PDB file of C-alpha atoms and ligand atoms in Angstrom:
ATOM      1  CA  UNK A  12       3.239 -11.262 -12.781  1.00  0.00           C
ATOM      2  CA  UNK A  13      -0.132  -9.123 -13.300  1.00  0.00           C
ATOM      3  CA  UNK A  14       0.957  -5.583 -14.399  1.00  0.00           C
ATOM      4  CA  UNK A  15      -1.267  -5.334 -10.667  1.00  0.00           C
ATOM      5  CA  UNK A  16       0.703  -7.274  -8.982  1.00  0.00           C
ATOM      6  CA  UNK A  17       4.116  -5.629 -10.625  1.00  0.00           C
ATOM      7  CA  UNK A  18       2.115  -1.840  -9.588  1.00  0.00           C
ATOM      8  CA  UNK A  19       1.472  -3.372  -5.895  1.00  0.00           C
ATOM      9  CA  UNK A  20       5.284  -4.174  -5.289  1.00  0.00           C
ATOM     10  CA  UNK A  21       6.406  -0.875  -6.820  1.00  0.00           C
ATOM     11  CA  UNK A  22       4.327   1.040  -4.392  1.00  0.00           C
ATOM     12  CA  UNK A  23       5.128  -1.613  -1.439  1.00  0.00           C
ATOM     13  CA  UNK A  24       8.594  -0.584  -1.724  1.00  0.00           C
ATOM     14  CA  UNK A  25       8.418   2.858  -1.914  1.00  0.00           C
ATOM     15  CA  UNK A  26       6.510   2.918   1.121  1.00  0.00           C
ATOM     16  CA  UNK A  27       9.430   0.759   2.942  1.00  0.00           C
ATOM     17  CA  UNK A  28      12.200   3.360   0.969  1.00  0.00           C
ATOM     18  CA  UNK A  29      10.413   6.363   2.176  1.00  0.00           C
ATOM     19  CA  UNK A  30       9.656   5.140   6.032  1.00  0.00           C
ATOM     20  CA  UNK A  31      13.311   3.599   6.099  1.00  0.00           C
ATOM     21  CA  UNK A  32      14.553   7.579   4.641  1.00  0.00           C
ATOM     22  CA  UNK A  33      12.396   9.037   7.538  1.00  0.00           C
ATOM     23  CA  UNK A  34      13.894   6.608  10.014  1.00  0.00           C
ATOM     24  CA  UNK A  35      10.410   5.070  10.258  1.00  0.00           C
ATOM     25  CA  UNK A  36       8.547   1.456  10.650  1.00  0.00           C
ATOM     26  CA  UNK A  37       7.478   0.992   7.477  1.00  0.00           C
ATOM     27  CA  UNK A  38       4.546  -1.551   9.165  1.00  0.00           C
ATOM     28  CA  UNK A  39       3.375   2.159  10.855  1.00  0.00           C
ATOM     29  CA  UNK A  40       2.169   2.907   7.288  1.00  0.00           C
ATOM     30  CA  UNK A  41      -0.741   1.371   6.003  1.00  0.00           C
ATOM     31  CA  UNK A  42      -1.867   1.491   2.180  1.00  0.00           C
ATOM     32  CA  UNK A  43      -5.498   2.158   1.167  1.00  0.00           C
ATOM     33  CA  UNK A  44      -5.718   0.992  -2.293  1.00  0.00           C
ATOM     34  CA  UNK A  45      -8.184   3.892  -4.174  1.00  0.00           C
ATOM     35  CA  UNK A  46     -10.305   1.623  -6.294  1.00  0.00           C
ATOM     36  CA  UNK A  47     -13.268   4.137  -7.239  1.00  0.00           C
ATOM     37  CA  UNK A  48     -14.060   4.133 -11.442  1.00  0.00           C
ATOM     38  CA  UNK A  49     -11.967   0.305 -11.282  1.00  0.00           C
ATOM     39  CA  UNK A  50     -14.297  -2.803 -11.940  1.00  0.00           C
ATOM     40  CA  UNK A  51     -14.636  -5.524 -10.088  1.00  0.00           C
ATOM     41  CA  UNK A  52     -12.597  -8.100 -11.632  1.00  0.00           C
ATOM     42  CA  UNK A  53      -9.571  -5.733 -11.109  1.00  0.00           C
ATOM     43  CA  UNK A  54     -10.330  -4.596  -7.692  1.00  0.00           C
ATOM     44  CA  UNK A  55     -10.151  -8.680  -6.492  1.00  0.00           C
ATOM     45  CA  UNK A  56      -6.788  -9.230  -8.251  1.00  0.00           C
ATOM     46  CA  UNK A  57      -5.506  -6.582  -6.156  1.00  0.00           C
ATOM     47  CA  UNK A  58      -7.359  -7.975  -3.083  1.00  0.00           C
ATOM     48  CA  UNK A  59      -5.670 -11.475  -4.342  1.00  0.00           C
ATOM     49  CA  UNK A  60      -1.981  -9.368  -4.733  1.00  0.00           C
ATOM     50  CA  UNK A  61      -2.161  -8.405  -1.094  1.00  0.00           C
ATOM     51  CA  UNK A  62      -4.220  -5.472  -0.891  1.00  0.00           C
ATOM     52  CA  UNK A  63      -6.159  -5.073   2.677  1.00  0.00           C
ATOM     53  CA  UNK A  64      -7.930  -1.497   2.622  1.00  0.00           C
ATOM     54  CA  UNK A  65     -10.012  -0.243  -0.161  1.00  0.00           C
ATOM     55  CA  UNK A  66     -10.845   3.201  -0.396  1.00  0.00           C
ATOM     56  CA  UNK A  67     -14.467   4.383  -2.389  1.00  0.00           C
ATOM     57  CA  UNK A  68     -15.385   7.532  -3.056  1.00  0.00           C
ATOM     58  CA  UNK A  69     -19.212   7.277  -4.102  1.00  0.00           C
ATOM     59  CA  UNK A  70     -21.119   5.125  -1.751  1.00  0.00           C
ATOM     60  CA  UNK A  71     -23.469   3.672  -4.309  1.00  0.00           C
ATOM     61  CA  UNK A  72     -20.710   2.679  -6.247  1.00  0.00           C
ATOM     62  CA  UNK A  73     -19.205   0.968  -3.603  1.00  0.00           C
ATOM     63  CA  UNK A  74     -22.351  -0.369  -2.370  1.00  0.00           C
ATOM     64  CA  UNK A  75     -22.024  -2.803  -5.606  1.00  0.00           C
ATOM     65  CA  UNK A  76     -18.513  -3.260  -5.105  1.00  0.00           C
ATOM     66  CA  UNK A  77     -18.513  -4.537  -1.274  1.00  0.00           C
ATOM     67  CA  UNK A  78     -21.758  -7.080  -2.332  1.00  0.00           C
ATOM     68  CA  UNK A  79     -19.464  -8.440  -5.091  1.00  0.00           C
ATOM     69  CA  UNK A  80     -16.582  -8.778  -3.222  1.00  0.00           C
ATOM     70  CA  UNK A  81     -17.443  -8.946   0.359  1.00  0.00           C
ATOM     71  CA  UNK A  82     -15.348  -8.271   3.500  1.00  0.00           C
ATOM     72  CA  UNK A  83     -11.589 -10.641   2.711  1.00  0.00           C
ATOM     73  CA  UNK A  84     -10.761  -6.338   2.751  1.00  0.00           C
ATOM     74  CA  UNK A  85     -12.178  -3.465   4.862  1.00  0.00           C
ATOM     75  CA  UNK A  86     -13.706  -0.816   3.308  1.00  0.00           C
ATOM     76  CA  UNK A  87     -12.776   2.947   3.898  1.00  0.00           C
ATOM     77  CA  UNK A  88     -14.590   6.216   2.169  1.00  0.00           C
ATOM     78  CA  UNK A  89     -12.540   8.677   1.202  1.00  0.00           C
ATOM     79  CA  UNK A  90     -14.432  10.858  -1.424  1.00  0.00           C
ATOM     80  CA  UNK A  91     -17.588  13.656   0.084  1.00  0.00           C
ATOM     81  CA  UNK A  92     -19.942  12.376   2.271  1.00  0.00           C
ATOM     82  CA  UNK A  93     -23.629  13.728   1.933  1.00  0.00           C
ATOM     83  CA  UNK A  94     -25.681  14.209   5.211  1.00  0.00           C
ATOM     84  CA  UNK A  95     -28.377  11.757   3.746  1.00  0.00           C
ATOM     85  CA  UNK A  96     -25.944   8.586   2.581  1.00  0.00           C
ATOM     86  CA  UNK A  97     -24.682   8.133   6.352  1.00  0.00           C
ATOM     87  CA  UNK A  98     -27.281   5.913   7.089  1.00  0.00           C
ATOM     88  CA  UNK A  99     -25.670   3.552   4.092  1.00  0.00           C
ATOM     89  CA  UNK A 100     -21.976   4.617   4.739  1.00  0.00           C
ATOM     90  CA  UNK A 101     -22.223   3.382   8.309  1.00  0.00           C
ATOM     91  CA  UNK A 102     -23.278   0.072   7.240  1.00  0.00           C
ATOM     92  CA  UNK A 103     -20.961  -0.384   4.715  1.00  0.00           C
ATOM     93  CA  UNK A 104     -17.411   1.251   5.500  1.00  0.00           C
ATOM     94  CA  UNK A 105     -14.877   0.194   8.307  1.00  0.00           C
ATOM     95  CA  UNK A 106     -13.390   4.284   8.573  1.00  0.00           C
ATOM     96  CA  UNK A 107     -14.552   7.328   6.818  1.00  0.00           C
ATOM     97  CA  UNK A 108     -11.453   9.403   6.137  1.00  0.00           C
ATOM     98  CA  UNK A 109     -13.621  12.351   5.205  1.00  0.00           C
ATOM     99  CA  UNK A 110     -16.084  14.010   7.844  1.00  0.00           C
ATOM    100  CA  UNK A 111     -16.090  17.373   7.267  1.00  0.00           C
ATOM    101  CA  UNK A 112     -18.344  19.139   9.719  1.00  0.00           C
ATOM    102  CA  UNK A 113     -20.463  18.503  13.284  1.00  0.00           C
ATOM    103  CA  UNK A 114     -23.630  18.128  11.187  1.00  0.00           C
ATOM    104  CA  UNK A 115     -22.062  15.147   9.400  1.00  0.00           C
ATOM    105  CA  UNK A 116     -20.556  14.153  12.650  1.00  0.00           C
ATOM    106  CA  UNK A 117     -24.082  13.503  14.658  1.00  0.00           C
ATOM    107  CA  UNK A 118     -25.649  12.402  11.719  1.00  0.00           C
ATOM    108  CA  UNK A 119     -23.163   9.237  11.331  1.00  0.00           C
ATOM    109  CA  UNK A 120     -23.288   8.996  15.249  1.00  0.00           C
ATOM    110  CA  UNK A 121     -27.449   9.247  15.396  1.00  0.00           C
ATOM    111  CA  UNK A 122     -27.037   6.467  12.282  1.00  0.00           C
ATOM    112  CA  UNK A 123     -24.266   4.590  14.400  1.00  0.00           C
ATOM    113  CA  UNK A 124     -26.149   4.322  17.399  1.00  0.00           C
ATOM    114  CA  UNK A 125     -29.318   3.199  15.600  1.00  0.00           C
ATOM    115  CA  UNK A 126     -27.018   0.291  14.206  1.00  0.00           C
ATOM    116  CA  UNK A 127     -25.873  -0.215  17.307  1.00  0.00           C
ATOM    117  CA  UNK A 128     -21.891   0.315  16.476  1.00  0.00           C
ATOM    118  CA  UNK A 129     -19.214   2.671  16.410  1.00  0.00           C
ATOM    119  CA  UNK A 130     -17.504   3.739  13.510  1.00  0.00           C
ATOM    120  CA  UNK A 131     -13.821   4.994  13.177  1.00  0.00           C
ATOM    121  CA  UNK A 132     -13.357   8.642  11.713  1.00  0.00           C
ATOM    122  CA  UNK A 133     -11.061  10.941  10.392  1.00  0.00           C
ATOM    123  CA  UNK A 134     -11.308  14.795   9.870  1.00  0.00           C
ATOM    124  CA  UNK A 135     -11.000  16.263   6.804  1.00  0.00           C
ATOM    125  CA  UNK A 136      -8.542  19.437   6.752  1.00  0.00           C
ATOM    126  CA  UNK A 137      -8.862  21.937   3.920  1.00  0.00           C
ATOM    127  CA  UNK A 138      -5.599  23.769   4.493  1.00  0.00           C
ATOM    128  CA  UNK A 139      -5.083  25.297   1.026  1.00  0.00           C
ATOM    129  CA  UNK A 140      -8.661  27.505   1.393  1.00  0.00           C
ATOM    130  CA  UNK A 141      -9.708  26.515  -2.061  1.00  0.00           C
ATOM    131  CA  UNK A 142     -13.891  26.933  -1.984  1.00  0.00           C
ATOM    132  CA  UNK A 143     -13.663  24.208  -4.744  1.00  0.00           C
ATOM    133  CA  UNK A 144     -12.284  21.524  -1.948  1.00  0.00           C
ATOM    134  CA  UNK A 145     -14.028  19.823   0.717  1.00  0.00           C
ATOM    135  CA  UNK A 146     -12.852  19.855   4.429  1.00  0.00           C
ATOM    136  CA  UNK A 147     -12.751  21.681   7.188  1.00  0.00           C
ATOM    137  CA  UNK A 148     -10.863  24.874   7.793  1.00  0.00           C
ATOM    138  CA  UNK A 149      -7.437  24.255  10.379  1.00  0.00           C
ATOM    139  CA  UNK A 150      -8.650  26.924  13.025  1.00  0.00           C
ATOM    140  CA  UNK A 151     -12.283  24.957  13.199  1.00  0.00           C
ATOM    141  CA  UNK A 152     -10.626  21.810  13.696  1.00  0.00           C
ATOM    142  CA  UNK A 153      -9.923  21.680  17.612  1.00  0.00           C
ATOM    143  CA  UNK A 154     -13.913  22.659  18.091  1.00  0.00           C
ATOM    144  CA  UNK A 155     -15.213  19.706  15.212  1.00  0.00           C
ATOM    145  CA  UNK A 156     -12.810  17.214  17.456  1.00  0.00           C
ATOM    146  CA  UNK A 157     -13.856  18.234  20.695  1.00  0.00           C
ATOM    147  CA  UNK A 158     -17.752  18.273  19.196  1.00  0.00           C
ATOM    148  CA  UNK A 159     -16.567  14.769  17.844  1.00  0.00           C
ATOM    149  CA  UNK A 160     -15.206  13.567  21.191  1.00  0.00           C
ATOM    150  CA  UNK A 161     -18.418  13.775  22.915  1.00  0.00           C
ATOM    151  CA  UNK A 162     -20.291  11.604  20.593  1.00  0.00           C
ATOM    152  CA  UNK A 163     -20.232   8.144  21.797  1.00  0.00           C
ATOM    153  CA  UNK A 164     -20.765   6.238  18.433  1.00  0.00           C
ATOM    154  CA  UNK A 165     -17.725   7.934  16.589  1.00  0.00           C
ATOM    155  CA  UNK A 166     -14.319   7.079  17.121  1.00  0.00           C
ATOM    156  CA  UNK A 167     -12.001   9.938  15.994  1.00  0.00           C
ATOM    157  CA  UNK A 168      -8.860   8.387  14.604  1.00  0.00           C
ATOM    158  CA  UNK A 169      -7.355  11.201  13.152  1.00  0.00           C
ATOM    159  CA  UNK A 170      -6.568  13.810  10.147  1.00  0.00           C
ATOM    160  CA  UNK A 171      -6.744  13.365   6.602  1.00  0.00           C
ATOM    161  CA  UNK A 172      -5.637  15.977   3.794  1.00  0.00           C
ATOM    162  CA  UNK A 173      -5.594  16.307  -0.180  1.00  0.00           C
ATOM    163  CA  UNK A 174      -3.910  18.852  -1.340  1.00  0.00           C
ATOM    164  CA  UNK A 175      -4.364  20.800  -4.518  1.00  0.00           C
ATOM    165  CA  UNK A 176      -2.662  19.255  -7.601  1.00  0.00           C
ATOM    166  CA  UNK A 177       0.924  19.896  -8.365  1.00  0.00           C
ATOM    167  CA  UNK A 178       3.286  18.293 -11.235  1.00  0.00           C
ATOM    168  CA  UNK A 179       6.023  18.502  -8.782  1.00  0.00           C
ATOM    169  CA  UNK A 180       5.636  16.445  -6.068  1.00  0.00           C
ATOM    170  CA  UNK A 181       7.719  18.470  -3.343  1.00  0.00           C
ATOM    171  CA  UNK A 182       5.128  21.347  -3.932  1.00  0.00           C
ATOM    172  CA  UNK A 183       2.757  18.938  -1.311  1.00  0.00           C
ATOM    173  CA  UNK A 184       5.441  18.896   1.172  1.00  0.00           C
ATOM    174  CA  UNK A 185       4.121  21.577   3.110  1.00  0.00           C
ATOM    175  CA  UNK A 186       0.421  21.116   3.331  1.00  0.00           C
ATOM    176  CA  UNK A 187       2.166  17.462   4.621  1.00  0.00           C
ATOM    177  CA  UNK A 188       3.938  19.082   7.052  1.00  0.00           C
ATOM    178  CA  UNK A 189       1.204  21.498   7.974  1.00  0.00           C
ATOM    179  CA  UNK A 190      -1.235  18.352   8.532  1.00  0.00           C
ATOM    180  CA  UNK A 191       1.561  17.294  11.139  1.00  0.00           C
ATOM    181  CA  UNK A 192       1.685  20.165  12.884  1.00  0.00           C
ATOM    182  CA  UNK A 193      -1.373  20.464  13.533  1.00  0.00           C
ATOM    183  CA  UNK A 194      -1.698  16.807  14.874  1.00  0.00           C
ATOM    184  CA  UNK A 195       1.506  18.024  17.250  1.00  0.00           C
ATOM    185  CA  UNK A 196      -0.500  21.140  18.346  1.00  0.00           C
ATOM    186  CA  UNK A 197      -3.621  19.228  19.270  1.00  0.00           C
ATOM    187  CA  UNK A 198      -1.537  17.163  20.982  1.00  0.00           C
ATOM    188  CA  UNK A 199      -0.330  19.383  23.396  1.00  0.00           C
ATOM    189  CA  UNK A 200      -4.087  20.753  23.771  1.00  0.00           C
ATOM    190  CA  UNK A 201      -4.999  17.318  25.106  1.00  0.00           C
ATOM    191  CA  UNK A 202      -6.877  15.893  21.725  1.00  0.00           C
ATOM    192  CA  UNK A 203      -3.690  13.547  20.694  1.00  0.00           C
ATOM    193  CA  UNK A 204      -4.810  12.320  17.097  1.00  0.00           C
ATOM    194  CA  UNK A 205      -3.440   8.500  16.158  1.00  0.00           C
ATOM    195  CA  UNK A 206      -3.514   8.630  12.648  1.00  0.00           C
ATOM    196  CA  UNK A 207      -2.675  11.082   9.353  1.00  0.00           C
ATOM    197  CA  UNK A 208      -4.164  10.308   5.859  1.00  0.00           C
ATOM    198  CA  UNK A 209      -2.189  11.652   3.550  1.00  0.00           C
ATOM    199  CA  UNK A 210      -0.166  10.993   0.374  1.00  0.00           C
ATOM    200  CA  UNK A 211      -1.370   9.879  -2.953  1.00  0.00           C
ATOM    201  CA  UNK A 212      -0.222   8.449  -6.163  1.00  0.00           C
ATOM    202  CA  UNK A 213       2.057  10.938  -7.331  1.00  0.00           C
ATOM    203  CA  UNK A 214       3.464  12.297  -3.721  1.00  0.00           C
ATOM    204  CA  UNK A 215       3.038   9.561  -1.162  1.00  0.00           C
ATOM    205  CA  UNK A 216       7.093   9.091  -0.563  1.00  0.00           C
ATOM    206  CA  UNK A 217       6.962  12.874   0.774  1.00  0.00           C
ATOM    207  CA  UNK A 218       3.837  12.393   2.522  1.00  0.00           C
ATOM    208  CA  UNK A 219       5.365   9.179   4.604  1.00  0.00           C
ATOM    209  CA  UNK A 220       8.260  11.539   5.665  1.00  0.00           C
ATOM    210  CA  UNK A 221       5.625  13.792   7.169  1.00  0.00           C
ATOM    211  CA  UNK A 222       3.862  11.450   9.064  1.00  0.00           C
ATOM    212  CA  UNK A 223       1.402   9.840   7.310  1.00  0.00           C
ATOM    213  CA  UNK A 224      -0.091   6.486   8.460  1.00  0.00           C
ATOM    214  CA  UNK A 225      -2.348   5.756   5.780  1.00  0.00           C
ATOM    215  CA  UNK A 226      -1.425   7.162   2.041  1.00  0.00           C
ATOM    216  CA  UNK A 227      -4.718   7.025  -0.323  1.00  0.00           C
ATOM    217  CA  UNK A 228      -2.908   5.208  -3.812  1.00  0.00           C
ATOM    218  CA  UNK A 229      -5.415   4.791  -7.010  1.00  0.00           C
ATOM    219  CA  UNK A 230      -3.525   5.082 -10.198  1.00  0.00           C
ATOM    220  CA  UNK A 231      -0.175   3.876  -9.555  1.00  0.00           C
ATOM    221  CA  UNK A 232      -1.921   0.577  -8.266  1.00  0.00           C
ATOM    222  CA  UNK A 233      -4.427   0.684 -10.782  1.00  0.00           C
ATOM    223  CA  UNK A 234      -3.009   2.514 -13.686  1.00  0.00           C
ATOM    224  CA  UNK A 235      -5.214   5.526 -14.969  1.00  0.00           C
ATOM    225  CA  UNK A 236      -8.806   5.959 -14.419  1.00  0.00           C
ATOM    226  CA  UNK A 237     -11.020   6.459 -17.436  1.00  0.00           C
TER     227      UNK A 237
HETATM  228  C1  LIG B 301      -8.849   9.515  -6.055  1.00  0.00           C
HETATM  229  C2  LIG B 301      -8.343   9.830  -4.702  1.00  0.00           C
HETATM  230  C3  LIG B 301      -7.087   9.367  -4.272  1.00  0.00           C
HETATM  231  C4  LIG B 301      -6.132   8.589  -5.161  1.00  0.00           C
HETATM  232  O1  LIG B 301      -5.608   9.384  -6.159  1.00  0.00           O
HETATM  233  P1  LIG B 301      -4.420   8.823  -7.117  1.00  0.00           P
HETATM  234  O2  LIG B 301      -3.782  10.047  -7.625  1.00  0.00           O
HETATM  235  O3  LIG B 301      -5.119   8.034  -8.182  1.00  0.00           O
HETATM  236  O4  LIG B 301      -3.536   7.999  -6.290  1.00  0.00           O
HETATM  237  C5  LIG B 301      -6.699   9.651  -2.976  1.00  0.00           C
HETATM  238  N1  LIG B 301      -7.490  10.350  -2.140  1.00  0.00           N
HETATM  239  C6  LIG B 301      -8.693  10.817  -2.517  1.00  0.00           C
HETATM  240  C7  LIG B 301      -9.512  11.579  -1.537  1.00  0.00           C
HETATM  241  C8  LIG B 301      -9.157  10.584  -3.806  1.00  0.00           C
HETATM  242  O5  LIG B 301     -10.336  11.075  -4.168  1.00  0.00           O
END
């Protein structure tokens, strides 16, 4: 076995430990495999392991990536979308986990419309206030979802989250529970979200007993980035 493949199981069956810990389906939780920095030839033998979402972070980068290796996979971006790529990140990715703002927001929907389709989004939450983090702040989030709700080329799947960096895992736990509450409060205002993005590499058990539906997972599938 590939030390890919051997990653790939390791992280399947965490996923399956964690939901079955949470008294979860673990088929609720789907794995975006975070292949930005990885080459090509890597990137297919994970697509050839099993691996059905890929998650890029620069759209140029993935641009080369999704020519090479084509659409076996869908394609999500996860990383800081610019204003003036939308035009190329609606024509290349399935979901962008990552919009950030209502100018974003009718940008991708003026692009979307042009290319005649919808796209699937998430919101991005900044919930630990750090200026150096992308996202939007929790109390603007019911306004950017209603904004989002009236623009008929977006579909707004739900919220994503990355918190800062800890060594210790369990120190994510509550922006993970945060991100939950929030999709329980927007329930009850009538804006029911489907999905949370949330969990990486290094926290993605405590993220899946939070919630999440889709954990973001680079280095522990791909080993470390250069
Ligand atoms: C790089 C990245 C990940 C994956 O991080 P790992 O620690 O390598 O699993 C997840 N989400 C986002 C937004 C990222 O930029």
């Amino acid at each position: 076995m590939s030390q890919i493949q051997e990653n790939l199981q390791k992280v399947t069956e965490r996923i399956e430990k964690a939901a079955r810990k949470a008294g979860r389906d673990p088929n609720e939780i789907k794995l975006v495999a975070v292949s930005k920095t990885v080459e090509v030839a890597r990137i297919k033998e994970a697509v050839e392991a099993g691996v059905s979402i890929l998650g890029e972070n620069y759209v140029q980068e993935a641009q080369k990536k999704i020519e090479e290796i084509g659409r076996p996979v869908s394609w999500h971006f996860i990383g800081h979308l610019q204003s003036n790529k939308a035009k190329y990140a609606i024509r290349l990715f399935d979901m962008i986990h990552s919009v950030d703002g209502l100018p974003l927001a009718e940008e991708l929907n003026r692009r979307a419309e042009q290319a005649n389709q919808k796209i699937k989004v998430m919101i991005e939450v900044n919930l630990s206030k750090e200026t150096t983090k992308f996202g939007t702040d929790e109390e603007m989030v019911m306004n950017l979802a209603k904004g989002i709700q009236n623009l008929n080329h977006l579909s707004l799947e739900g919220l994503m989250t990355m918190p800062p960096y800890f060594d210790l895992p369990e120190m994510s736990r509550p922006y993970y529970v945060a991100l939950r509450e929030l999709k329980e409060r927007m329930a009850k205002e009538g804006i029911p979200m489907k999905e949370l993005s949330m969990g990486m590499s290094n926290d993605y058990d405590i993220a899946i007993e939070e919630g999440a539906t889709y954990v973001r997972v680079g280095t522990a599938i791909f080993g470390a980035r250069k």
